[in-house]
Each structure stands twice: as C-alpha cells, then as structure tokens.
Coordinates of N, CA and C in Angstrom, one line a residue:
X29 N 1.2 -0.9 0.0 CA 0.3 -0.2 0.1 C 0.9 1.4 -0.3
X30 N 1.5 0.8 1.4 CA 2.8 3.0 1.0 C 3.4 3.3 -0.3
X31 N 4.0 1.4 -1.5 CA 4.1 1.5 -2.4 C 3.4 2.8 -3.2
X32 N 2.1 2.0 -3.5 CA 0.9 2.4 -4.2 C 1.5 4.5 -3.9
X33 N 1.0 4.1 -2.9 CA 1.1 6.4 -2.3 C 2.2 6.4 -2.9
X34 N 3.4 5.9 -2.5 CA 3.8 6.7 -3.2 C 4.1 7.4 -4.4
X35 N 4.3 6.2 -5.3 CA 3.6 6.6 -7.5 C 2.5 7.5 -7.3
X36 N 2.0 7.3 -6.0 CA 0.7 8.5 -6.1 C 1.6 10.1 -5.6
X37 N 1.9 9.6 -4.5 CA 2.5 11.2 -4.8 C 4.2 11.6 -5.8
X38 N 4.1 10.4 -6.4 CA 5.2 11.8 -7.5 C 4.6 11.6 -8.6
X39 N 3.2 11.4 -9.2 CA 2.5 11.4 -10.4 C 2.4 12.5 -9.5
X40 N 1.6 12.9 -8.9 CA 1.3 14.7 -8.4 C 1.9 14.8 -8.1
X41 N 2.9 15.0 -7.9 CA 4.4 16.2 -8.1 C 4.4 16.6 -9.1
X42 N 4.2 15.5 -10.4 CA 4.8 15.5 -11.4 C 3.8 16.5 -12.6
X43 N 2.8 15.9 -12.4 CA 2.1 16.7 -12.3 C 1.9 18.4 -12.5
X44 N 1.7 18.7 -10.7 CA 1.8 20.4 -10.5 C 3.3 20.3 -11.0
X45 N 4.7 20.1 -11.2 CA 5.6 20.6 -11.9 C 4.9 20.7 -13.7
X46 N 4.3 19.8 -14.2 CA 4.6 20.4 -15.7 C 3.3 21.5 -15.6
X47 N 2.0 22.1 -14.4 CA 1.7 22.2 -14.8 C 1.8 24.3 -14.6
X48 N 2.7 23.5 -13.9 CA 4.2 25.6 -13.5 C 4.7 26.0 -14.6
X49 N 5.0 24.9 -15.3 CA 5.9 25.1 -15.8 C 5.1 25.4 -18.0
X50 N 3.1 24.8 -17.6 CA 3.6 24.9 -18.9 C 2.5 25.4 -19.1
X51 N 2.1 26.3 -20.2 CA -0.1 26.4 -19.6 C -0.6 26.4 -20.6
X52 N -1.4 25.5 -20.0 CA -1.8 24.8 -20.5 C -3.8 25.0 -20.7
X53 N -4.5 26.2 -20.7 CA -5.6 26.5 -20.6 C -6.0 27.3 -22.3
X54 N -4.9 26.6 -23.5 CA -5.5 27.0 -24.4 C -6.6 26.5 -25.0
X55 N -7.5 26.7 -25.5 CA -8.6 26.4 -25.9 C -8.8 25.9 -27.0
X56 N -9.5 24.2 -27.1 CA -9.6 23.6 -28.6 C -10.4 23.8 -29.4
X57 N -11.7 25.0 -28.4 CA -13.1 25.6 -29.3 C -12.7 27.3 -30.1
X58 N -11.1 27.7 -29.1 CA -10.2 29.4 -30.6 C -9.4 28.5 -31.4
X59 N -8.9 27.4 -31.7 CA -9.4 26.9 -33.0 C -9.6 26.7 -33.7
X60 N -10.7 25.9 -33.6 CA -12.1 25.3 -34.0 C -12.4 26.4 -34.9
X61 N -12.8 27.8 -33.9 CA -13.7 28.7 -34.2 C -12.9 30.2 -35.4
X62 N -10.2 30.0 -35.4 CA -9.8 30.3 -35.7 C -10.3 30.4 -37.2
X63 N -10.3 28.9 -37.2 CA -10.5 28.4 -38.8 C -11.1 28.2 -39.8
X64 N -12.1 28.8 -39.0 CA -14.0 28.8 -40.1 C -13.4 30.2 -40.4
X65 N -13.4 31.1 -39.1 CA -12.5 32.6 -39.6 C -11.6 32.5 -41.2
X66 N -10.7 32.1 -40.7 CA -9.5 31.8 -42.0 C -10.8 31.7 -43.5
X67 N -11.6 30.8 -43.2 CA -12.5 30.8 -44.0 C -13.3 31.7 -44.4
X68 N -13.3 31.9 -43.8 CA -14.8 33.2 -44.7 C -13.2 34.5 -44.9
X69 N -12.1 34.2 -44.3 CA -11.3 35.6 -45.3 C -11.4 35.0 -46.7
X70 N -11.2 33.9 -46.6 CA -10.5 33.5 -47.8 C -11.4 33.5 -49.0
X71 N -12.7 33.0 -48.4 CA -13.5 33.4 -49.2 C -14.1 34.8 -49.9
X72 N -13.8 35.5 -49.4 CA -13.7 36.3 -49.2 C -12.5 36.9 -50.2
X73 N -11.4 36.9 -49.9 CA -10.3 37.3 -50.6 C -10.5 36.3 -51.7
X74 N -10.5 35.2 -52.0 CA -11.2 34.5 -53.6 C -12.5 35.7 -54.3
X75 N -13.2 35.9 -53.9 CA -15.0 36.2 -54.4 C -13.7 37.6 -55.3
X76 N -13.6 38.5 -54.0 CA -12.5 39.3 -54.5 C -11.5 39.3 -55.9
X77 N -10.7 38.7 -55.4 CA -9.9 38.7 -56.7 C -10.2 38.0 -57.9
X78 N -10.9 37.1 -58.1 CA -11.9 36.4 -58.9 C -12.8 37.4 -59.8
X79 N -13.2 38.4 -59.1 CA -14.5 38.9 -59.4 C -14.0 40.5 -60.2
X80 N -13.1 41.3 -59.1 CA -12.9 42.3 -59.3 C -11.6 43.0 -60.2
X81 N -10.5 41.7 -60.1 CA -9.3 41.9 -60.3 C -9.1 41.7 -61.9
X82 N -9.1 40.4 -62.4 CA -8.9 40.5 -64.0 C -7.5 39.8 -64.0
X83 N -6.9 38.6 -62.0 CA -6.3 37.6 -62.1 C -4.8 38.7 -61.7
X84 N -4.8 39.8 -61.3 CA -3.8 41.2 -61.8 C -4.4 41.7 -60.8
X85 N -3.2 41.7 -59.8 CA -2.7 42.3 -58.5 C -1.4 43.0 -58.6
X86 N -1.8 44.3 -57.7 CA -0.8 46.0 -58.0 C -0.8 45.5 -56.5
X87 N 0.0 47.0 -55.2 CA 0.5 46.6 -54.0 C -0.8 47.8 -53.8
X88 N -0.9 49.2 -54.7 CA -1.6 50.2 -54.1 C -3.2 49.7 -54.4
X89 N -3.4 48.7 -54.9 CA -5.1 48.4 -56.4 C -5.9 48.6 -54.6
X90 N -7.1 48.5 -55.1 CA -7.9 48.4 -53.9 C -8.4 46.8 -53.1
X91 N -8.7 45.9 -55.2 CA -8.4 44.9 -54.4 C -6.8 44.0 -53.4
X92 N -6.0 44.1 -54.1 CA -4.8 43.4 -52.9 C -4.9 44.8 -51.0
X93 N -6.0 45.9 -51.3 CA -5.4 46.3 -50.1 C -7.2 45.8 -49.4
X94 N -7.9 45.1 -50.3 CA -9.1 44.9 -48.7 C -8.7 43.2 -48.4
X95 N -8.1 42.7 -50.1 CA -8.0 41.4 -49.4 C -6.7 41.7 -47.8
X96 N -6.4 41.9 -48.2 CA -5.3 42.3 -47.0 C -5.4 43.3 -45.7
X97 N -6.8 44.4 -45.6 CA -7.7 44.4 -44.7 C -8.8 43.1 -43.9
X98 N -8.9 42.0 -45.0 CA -9.7 40.9 -44.4 C -9.4 40.5 -44.0
X99 N -7.5 39.7 -44.2 CA -6.5 39.0 -43.5 C -6.1 39.8 -42.2
X100 N -6.0 40.5 -42.5 CA -5.9 41.9 -40.6 C -7.2 42.0 -39.6
X101 N -8.3 41.7 -40.4 CA -9.1 40.9 -39.6 C -9.7 40.2 -39.2
X102 N -9.9 39.0 -39.6 CA -10.0 36.8 -39.6 C -8.4 37.0 -38.8
X103 N -6.7 37.9 -38.5 CA -6.7 37.6 -37.0 C -6.9 38.6 -36.4
X104 N -7.4 39.3 -36.0 CA -7.6 39.6 -34.8 C -8.9 39.5 -34.1
X105 N -10.2 38.5 -35.3 CA -11.1 38.0 -34.5 C -10.6 37.3 -34.2
X106 N -10.0 36.4 -33.8 CA -8.7 35.4 -34.4 C -7.7 35.7 -32.7
X107 N -7.4 36.4 -33.0 CA -7.1 36.6 -31.2 C -7.8 36.7 -30.2
X108 N -8.9 37.8 -30.2 CA -9.9 38.2 -29.3 C -10.6 37.2 -28.7
X109 N -10.8 36.4 -29.9 CA -12.4 34.8 -29.5 C -11.0 33.9 -28.4
X110 N -9.8 33.4 -29.3 CA -8.5 32.8 -28.3 C -8.0 33.5 -26.8
X111 N -8.4 34.1 -26.5 CA -7.9 35.1 -25.7 C -9.5 35.1 -24.9
X112 N -10.4 35.7 -24.8 CA -11.7 35.5 -24.7 C -12.2 34.2 -23.9
X113 N -12.2 33.2 -25.3 CA -11.8 31.6 -24.8 C -10.8 31.1 -23.4
X114 N -9.5 31.6 -23.4 CA -8.3 31.0 -23.3 C -9.0 30.9 -22.0
X115 N -9.4 33.1 -21.4 CA -9.3 33.6 -20.0 C -10.2 32.9 -19.2
X116 N -11.7 32.5 -20.2 CA -13.1 32.1 -19.8 C -12.9 30.5 -18.8
X117 N -11.7 30.1 -20.4 CA -10.7 27.9 -20.1 C -10.6 28.8 -18.1
X118 N -9.4 30.0 -18.2 CA -8.3 29.5 -17.4 C -9.0 30.1 -14.9
X119 N -10.4 30.7 -15.7 CA -11.0 30.9 -14.7 C -12.5 29.7 -14.0
X120 N -12.3 29.1 -14.4 CA -12.8 28.0 -14.4 C -12.3 26.5 -13.7
X121 N -11.8 26.5 -14.2 CA -10.6 26.1 -13.9 C -8.9 26.4 -12.2
X122 N -10.2 28.2 -12.0 CA -9.0 28.8 -11.2 C -7.2 28.3 -11.2
X123 N -6.8 28.9 -12.2 CA -5.5 28.7 -12.9 C -5.7 30.3 -13.2
X124 N -4.1 30.8 -12.9 CA -3.4 32.4 -13.4 C -3.6 32.2 -15.1
X125 N -4.0 33.7 -15.7 CA -4.5 33.4 -17.2 C -2.5 34.2 -18.3
X126 N -2.5 34.7 -16.5 CA -0.4 35.7 -16.9 C -0.4 35.0 -16.0
X127 N 0.9 34.6 -16.5 CA 1.9 34.6 -15.3 C 3.3 34.2 -15.4
X128 N 4.8 33.4 -15.4 CA 6.4 34.0 -16.2 C 5.8 33.0 -17.8
X129 N 5.3 31.5 -17.1 CA 4.6 30.8 -18.7 C 4.0 31.3 -19.3
X130 N 2.8 31.9 -19.2 CA 2.0 32.1 -20.7 C 3.3 33.9 -21.3
X131 N 3.7 34.2 -20.4 CA 4.8 35.5 -20.7 C 5.7 34.8 -21.6
X132 N 6.6 33.9 -21.1 CA 7.3 33.0 -22.7 C 6.5 32.2 -23.0
X133 N 5.6 32.2 -22.9 CA 4.7 31.9 -24.2 C 4.6 33.1 -25.3
X134 N 4.0 33.5 -25.0 CA 3.7 34.3 -25.8 C 4.9 35.1 -26.7
X135 N 6.1 35.0 -25.9 CA 7.8 35.9 -26.2 C 7.8 35.0 -27.5
X136 N 7.8 34.1 -27.2 CA 8.1 33.1 -27.7 C 7.9 32.5 -29.0
X137 N 6.5 32.9 -29.0 CA 5.6 33.2 -30.1 C 5.2 33.9 -30.7
X138 N 5.9 35.1 -30.5 CA 5.6 36.9 -31.1 C 6.7 36.5 -32.3
X139 N 8.4 36.3 -31.3 CA 9.2 36.1 -32.6 C 9.7 35.8 -33.8
X140 N 8.7 34.5 -33.8 CA 9.1 34.4 -35.3 C 8.2 35.2 -35.9
X141 N 7.2 35.2 -36.1 CA 5.6 36.4 -36.2 C 6.0 37.4 -35.8
X142 N 6.9 38.4 -35.8 CA 7.0 39.1 -36.7 C 7.8 39.2 -37.3
X143 N 9.2 38.6 -37.3 CA 10.3 38.6 -37.5 C 9.8 37.9 -39.4
X144 N 8.9 37.1 -39.3 CA 8.5 36.2 -41.1 C 7.1 37.5 -41.2
X145 N 6.9 38.7 -40.2 CA 5.7 39.0 -41.1 C 6.3 41.0 -41.1
X146 N 7.4 41.1 -40.9 CA 8.3 42.4 -41.5 C 8.9 41.5 -42.6
X147 N 9.8 40.2 -42.5 CA 10.0 39.7 -44.0 C 8.6 39.7 -45.1
X148 N 7.9 39.8 -44.9 CA 6.9 39.6 -45.8 C 6.1 40.5 -46.9
X149 N 5.9 41.4 -45.2 CA 6.0 43.2 -45.8 C 6.6 44.0 -47.4
X150 N 8.0 43.6 -46.2 CA 8.8 43.5 -47.1 C 9.2 42.5 -49.1
X151 N 9.6 42.2 -48.9 CA 8.9 40.9 -50.3 C 8.1 41.8 -50.9
X152 N 6.3 42.0 -50.0 CA 4.9 42.6 -51.2 C 5.5 43.7 -51.2
X153 N 6.5 45.3 -50.8 CA 6.8 46.2 -51.1 C 7.5 45.9 -52.0
X154 N 8.3 44.4 -52.6 CA 8.9 44.4 -53.6 C 8.8 43.9 -54.7
X155 N 6.9 44.0 -54.6 CA 5.9 43.7 -55.6 C 6.2 41.6 -56.1
X156 N 6.6 41.1 -54.7 CA 7.0 40.1 -54.6 C 5.3 39.2 -54.4
X157 N 3.9 39.3 -54.5 CA 2.7 38.1 -54.7 C 3.1 36.5 -54.0
X158 N 3.6 36.0 -54.8 CA 3.9 34.2 -54.6 C 3.8 34.2 -54.1
X159 N 5.2 34.4 -53.7 CA 5.1 33.8 -51.6 C 4.9 34.0 -51.2
X160 N 4.0 34.8 -50.9 CA 3.6 35.4 -49.4 C 2.9 34.4 -47.9
X161 N 1.6 33.7 -49.1 CA 1.0 32.8 -48.4 C 1.7 31.5 -48.0
X162 N 2.8 31.3 -48.8 CA 4.0 30.1 -48.2 C 4.4 30.6 -46.9
X163 N 5.7 31.7 -47.1 CA 6.2 32.1 -46.2 C 5.0 32.6 -44.4
X164 N 3.5 33.2 -44.9 CA 2.5 33.3 -43.6 C 3.1 31.5 -42.5
X165 N 2.7 30.9 -44.0 CA 2.9 29.2 -43.2 C 3.9 28.9 -42.7
X166 N 5.0 28.8 -43.5 CA 5.9 28.2 -42.3 C 6.7 29.3 -40.8
X167 N 6.3 30.7 -41.5 CA 6.2 31.0 -40.3 C 5.6 30.8 -38.9
X168 N 4.5 31.0 -39.0 CA 3.2 30.6 -38.5 C 3.7 29.0 -37.6
X169 N 3.9 28.1 -38.7 CA 4.3 27.6 -37.7 C 5.6 26.8 -36.1
X170 N 6.2 27.8 -37.5 CA 7.6 27.7 -36.8 C 7.5 28.7 -34.6
X171 N 6.6 29.4 -35.1 CA 5.9 30.5 -33.6 C 5.5 28.8 -33.5
X172 N 4.6 28.3 -33.8 CA 3.3 26.9 -32.4 C 5.1 26.5 -32.4
X173 N 5.7 25.9 -33.0 CA 6.7 24.8 -32.7 C 7.6 25.6 -31.4
X174 N 7.8 27.2 -31.9 CA 9.0 27.8 -30.4 C 8.1 27.6 -29.1
X175 N 6.8 28.3 -29.5 CA 5.9 29.1 -28.0 C 6.0 26.9 -27.3
X176 N 5.3 25.6 -28.3 CA 5.5 24.2 -27.7 C 5.4 23.6 -26.5
X177 N 7.1 24.6 -26.6 CA 7.5 24.3 -25.1 C 7.2 24.8 -23.8
X178 N 6.7 26.5 -24.3 CA 5.1 26.4 -22.7 C 4.4 26.0 -23.0
X179 N 3.8 25.6 -23.2 CA 2.5 25.6 -23.9 C 2.3 23.5 -23.8
X180 N 0.9 22.9 -24.0 CA 0.1 21.7 -24.8 C 1.6 21.5 -25.5
X181 N 2.5 20.4 -25.0 CA 3.2 19.3 -26.1 C 3.3 19.5 -27.8
X182 N 1.1 19.4 -27.6 CA 0.8 18.5 -29.0 C 1.2 19.6 -30.2
X183 N 1.1 21.1 -30.4 CA 0.3 21.6 -30.5 C 2.4 21.7 -31.4
X184 N 2.5 21.6 -30.9 CA 3.9 21.5 -32.4 C 3.7 20.9 -33.4
X185 N 3.2 19.3 -33.5 CA 2.7 18.9 -34.4 C 1.7 19.9 -35.5
X186 N 0.7 20.4 -35.6 CA -0.1 21.5 -35.2 C 1.3 22.0 -36.4
X187 N 2.3 22.4 -36.0 CA 3.2 23.9 -36.3 C 4.0 22.9 -36.9
X188 N 4.6 21.6 -37.3 CA 5.5 21.0 -38.8 C 4.3 21.0 -39.3
X189 N 3.1 20.7 -39.9 CA 2.3 21.2 -40.0 C 2.5 21.6 -40.5
X190 N 2.1 23.1 -40.5 CA 2.4 24.7 -41.1 C 3.0 24.7 -41.8
X191 N 4.4 23.4 -41.2 CA 5.7 24.6 -41.7 C 5.8 23.5 -43.6
X192 N 5.5 21.9 -43.4 CA 5.0 21.1 -44.7 C 4.4 22.4 -45.2
X193 N 2.8 22.8 -45.3 CA 2.6 22.9 -46.0 C 2.3 24.8 -46.5
X194 N 3.4 25.7 -45.4 CA 4.1 26.7 -46.4 C 5.4 26.1 -47.7
X195 N 5.6 25.2 -46.9 CA 6.9 24.4 -48.5 C 6.9 24.0 -50.0
X196 N 5.4 23.5 -49.7 CA 4.6 22.9 -50.6 C 3.7 24.4 -51.4
X197 N 3.4 25.1 -50.5 CA 3.0 26.5 -51.0 C 4.3 27.8 -51.9
X198 N 5.6 27.1 -51.3 CA 7.0 27.5 -52.0 C 7.0 27.6 -53.0
X199 N 7.0 25.8 -52.6 CA 7.4 24.9 -54.1 C 6.7 24.7 -55.5
X200 N 5.3 25.4 -54.7 CA 4.0 25.6 -55.3 C 3.1 26.2 -56.1
X201 N 4.2 28.1 -55.7 CA 3.3 29.5 -55.4 C 2.2 29.1 -56.9
X202 N 1.8 29.4 -57.3 CA 0.3 28.9 -58.0 C -0.9 28.8 -56.8
X203 N -0.6 27.3 -56.2 CA -1.3 26.7 -55.8 C -0.9 27.4 -53.6
X204 N -0.4 28.6 -53.7 CA -0.2 29.1 -52.3 C -1.9 29.4 -51.4
X205 N -2.7 30.1 -52.3 CA -3.2 29.8 -51.5 C -4.9 29.2 -51.3
X206 N -4.4 28.1 -51.6 CA -5.3 26.6 -51.2 C -4.6 26.0 -50.1
X207 N -3.4 26.0 -49.8 CA -2.1 26.0 -49.2 C -2.4 27.0 -47.8
X208 N -2.7 27.8 -48.1 CA -3.2 28.9 -47.1 C -4.8 28.5 -46.2
X209 N -5.5 28.5 -46.7 CA -6.6 27.6 -46.7 C -6.4 26.2 -45.9
X210 N -5.7 25.5 -46.5 CA -5.5 24.0 -46.1 C -5.0 23.8 -44.2
X211 N -3.6 25.7 -44.2 CA -3.1 25.0 -42.8 C -4.1 26.0 -41.7
X212 N -4.1 27.6 -42.3 CA -5.2 28.3 -42.1 C -6.3 28.3 -41.3
X213 N -7.7 27.1 -41.9 CA -8.7 26.8 -41.8 C -9.2 25.6 -41.6
X214 N -8.3 24.0 -43.6 CA -9.1 23.4 -42.9 C -8.2 22.6 -41.5
X215 N -6.6 22.4 -41.6 CA -6.0 22.3 -40.3 C -6.3 22.9 -39.1
X216 N -6.8 24.1 -38.8 CA -6.9 24.6 -37.2 C -8.4 24.5 -37.7
X217 N -9.6 24.0 -37.5 CA -10.3 23.2 -37.3 C -10.0 22.3 -36.8
X218 N -10.0 21.0 -37.9 CA -9.4 20.0 -37.2 C -8.5 19.9 -36.5
X219 N -7.6 20.4 -36.1 CA -7.0 19.9 -34.7 C -7.5 20.6 -33.7
X220 N -8.0 22.1 -33.3 CA -8.9 22.9 -32.8 C -9.8 21.0 -32.0
X221 N -10.0 21.0 -33.0 CA -11.7 19.4 -32.8 C -10.7 18.3 -31.6
X222 N -10.2 18.6 -32.2 CA -9.4 16.8 -31.5 C -9.0 17.6 -30.3
X223 N -8.2 18.8 -30.4 CA -7.8 18.9 -28.8 C -9.1 19.9 -27.6
X224 N -10.3 20.3 -28.9 CA -11.4 19.9 -27.3 C -11.8 18.8 -27.0
X225 N -11.6 18.1 -28.2 CA -11.9 16.3 -27.4 C -11.0 16.3 -26.6
X226 N -10.4 16.3 -26.7 CA -9.3 15.0 -25.6 C -8.5 15.9 -24.9
X227 N -9.0 17.8 -24.5 CA -8.7 18.5 -23.1 C -10.1 18.9 -22.8
X228 N -10.4 19.4 -23.5 CA -11.6 20.5 -23.1 C -12.4 19.4 -22.5
X229 N -13.2 19.1 -23.6 CA -15.1 17.9 -23.2 C -14.7 17.2 -22.2
X230 N -13.2 16.0 -22.1 CA -12.8 15.7 -20.3 C -13.2 16.9 -19.3
X231 N -12.7 18.1 -19.2 CA -12.1 18.8 -18.1 C -13.7 19.2 -17.6
X232 N -14.5 19.5 -19.3 CA -15.8 20.1 -18.6 C -16.9 19.3 -16.8

C-alpha cells in the first residue's frame, strides 16, 4: 500500500510541476473558430480577386488592400476569440492567465511571427506576391513549434504541418492560396476539434 501511495504522490508532484511550467488553458474551441474565420476570409478574398482584379494584383490596388484588410480582420477576431475563451477556461479551473509561463509562451510565439511578418511586408513592397502565402504558413509554424515548450506539447505537431504546407506552397506558388486555406482554415478546425475532445471536453 505504501508503495502505491508513493507512486501516487510522485504522479501528483509530476503533474503539478508540468502545470507550473506549461500554459495549459489554451482552448480547442478557439482553434476551431479561428479556422472558420480563416475560411470565411479566404472566401471573401477569392471572390474579390476572381471578380474584380482580372487576375492581376497591385500593391496600391483596392482589391489587394481589401484582401489585406480581410486578413488583418481575421487575425484580430481570432486573437480576441482566443483570449476570451482561454481566459474563461482559466477562470473555470482557477488557473492564472498571466504568469511567467504565459509570458514566455507569448514571447516565444511572437518572435518568429513578427520577424516573418516584417519579411513578408518587405517582399510585398518589392512586388513579390507569390511566396507570401507559403511564408505565412512557415513562420506561423515556426512560431507554434517555438512556443510549444511552454504550452501543450501537442501544438508543435500543428506547427510541423504548417511548415510542411508552407514549403509546399513555396514550391508550387500557383497553389499558395489553397495551401493557405488548408493550413489556416481546415487544419485549425481539425486540430482544434482534436484538442477540444482531448482536453476541453474531459474537463467540463
């Protein structure tokens, strides 16, 4: 009996240490909604390009600017949704939403994302549109992998998938839009659903 008690105590200590070093309040539902927002944004951009650009995009054209605005709105709404759902989940489980671990998570996530964003803006200013979708996926994937050590470790697999899709999009730039839809839309929904069933639903 004492041996079993010791094993139970060790397991509880290990669990507490894992919780203290990782941010575990991320919501799977926020991933699902982010994917839905991305698909809606992609549908709007596709409609604009196919109906109003004649297949030609220019940096100062209203179609490109509308697509860029749509992309920014998708990102903003996704971030707001993630913050709201993650905060609600943390409060429900009496977990801290802002501590040293969550700060490290955000910093490690933002470094590749900001660098990638600046690089994409540079190549767009040079009129190089073909690689932008692939680069978004690659840098986003790198951000997920970089931040995974401070969050649920499974998130790195989503990062690996995004990187692979980004490389494929760079290899076949003519299909970059569809790889973007696959990565930011469909994979977010698939991964968010898996995370919800694995973590969120069990904790309800």
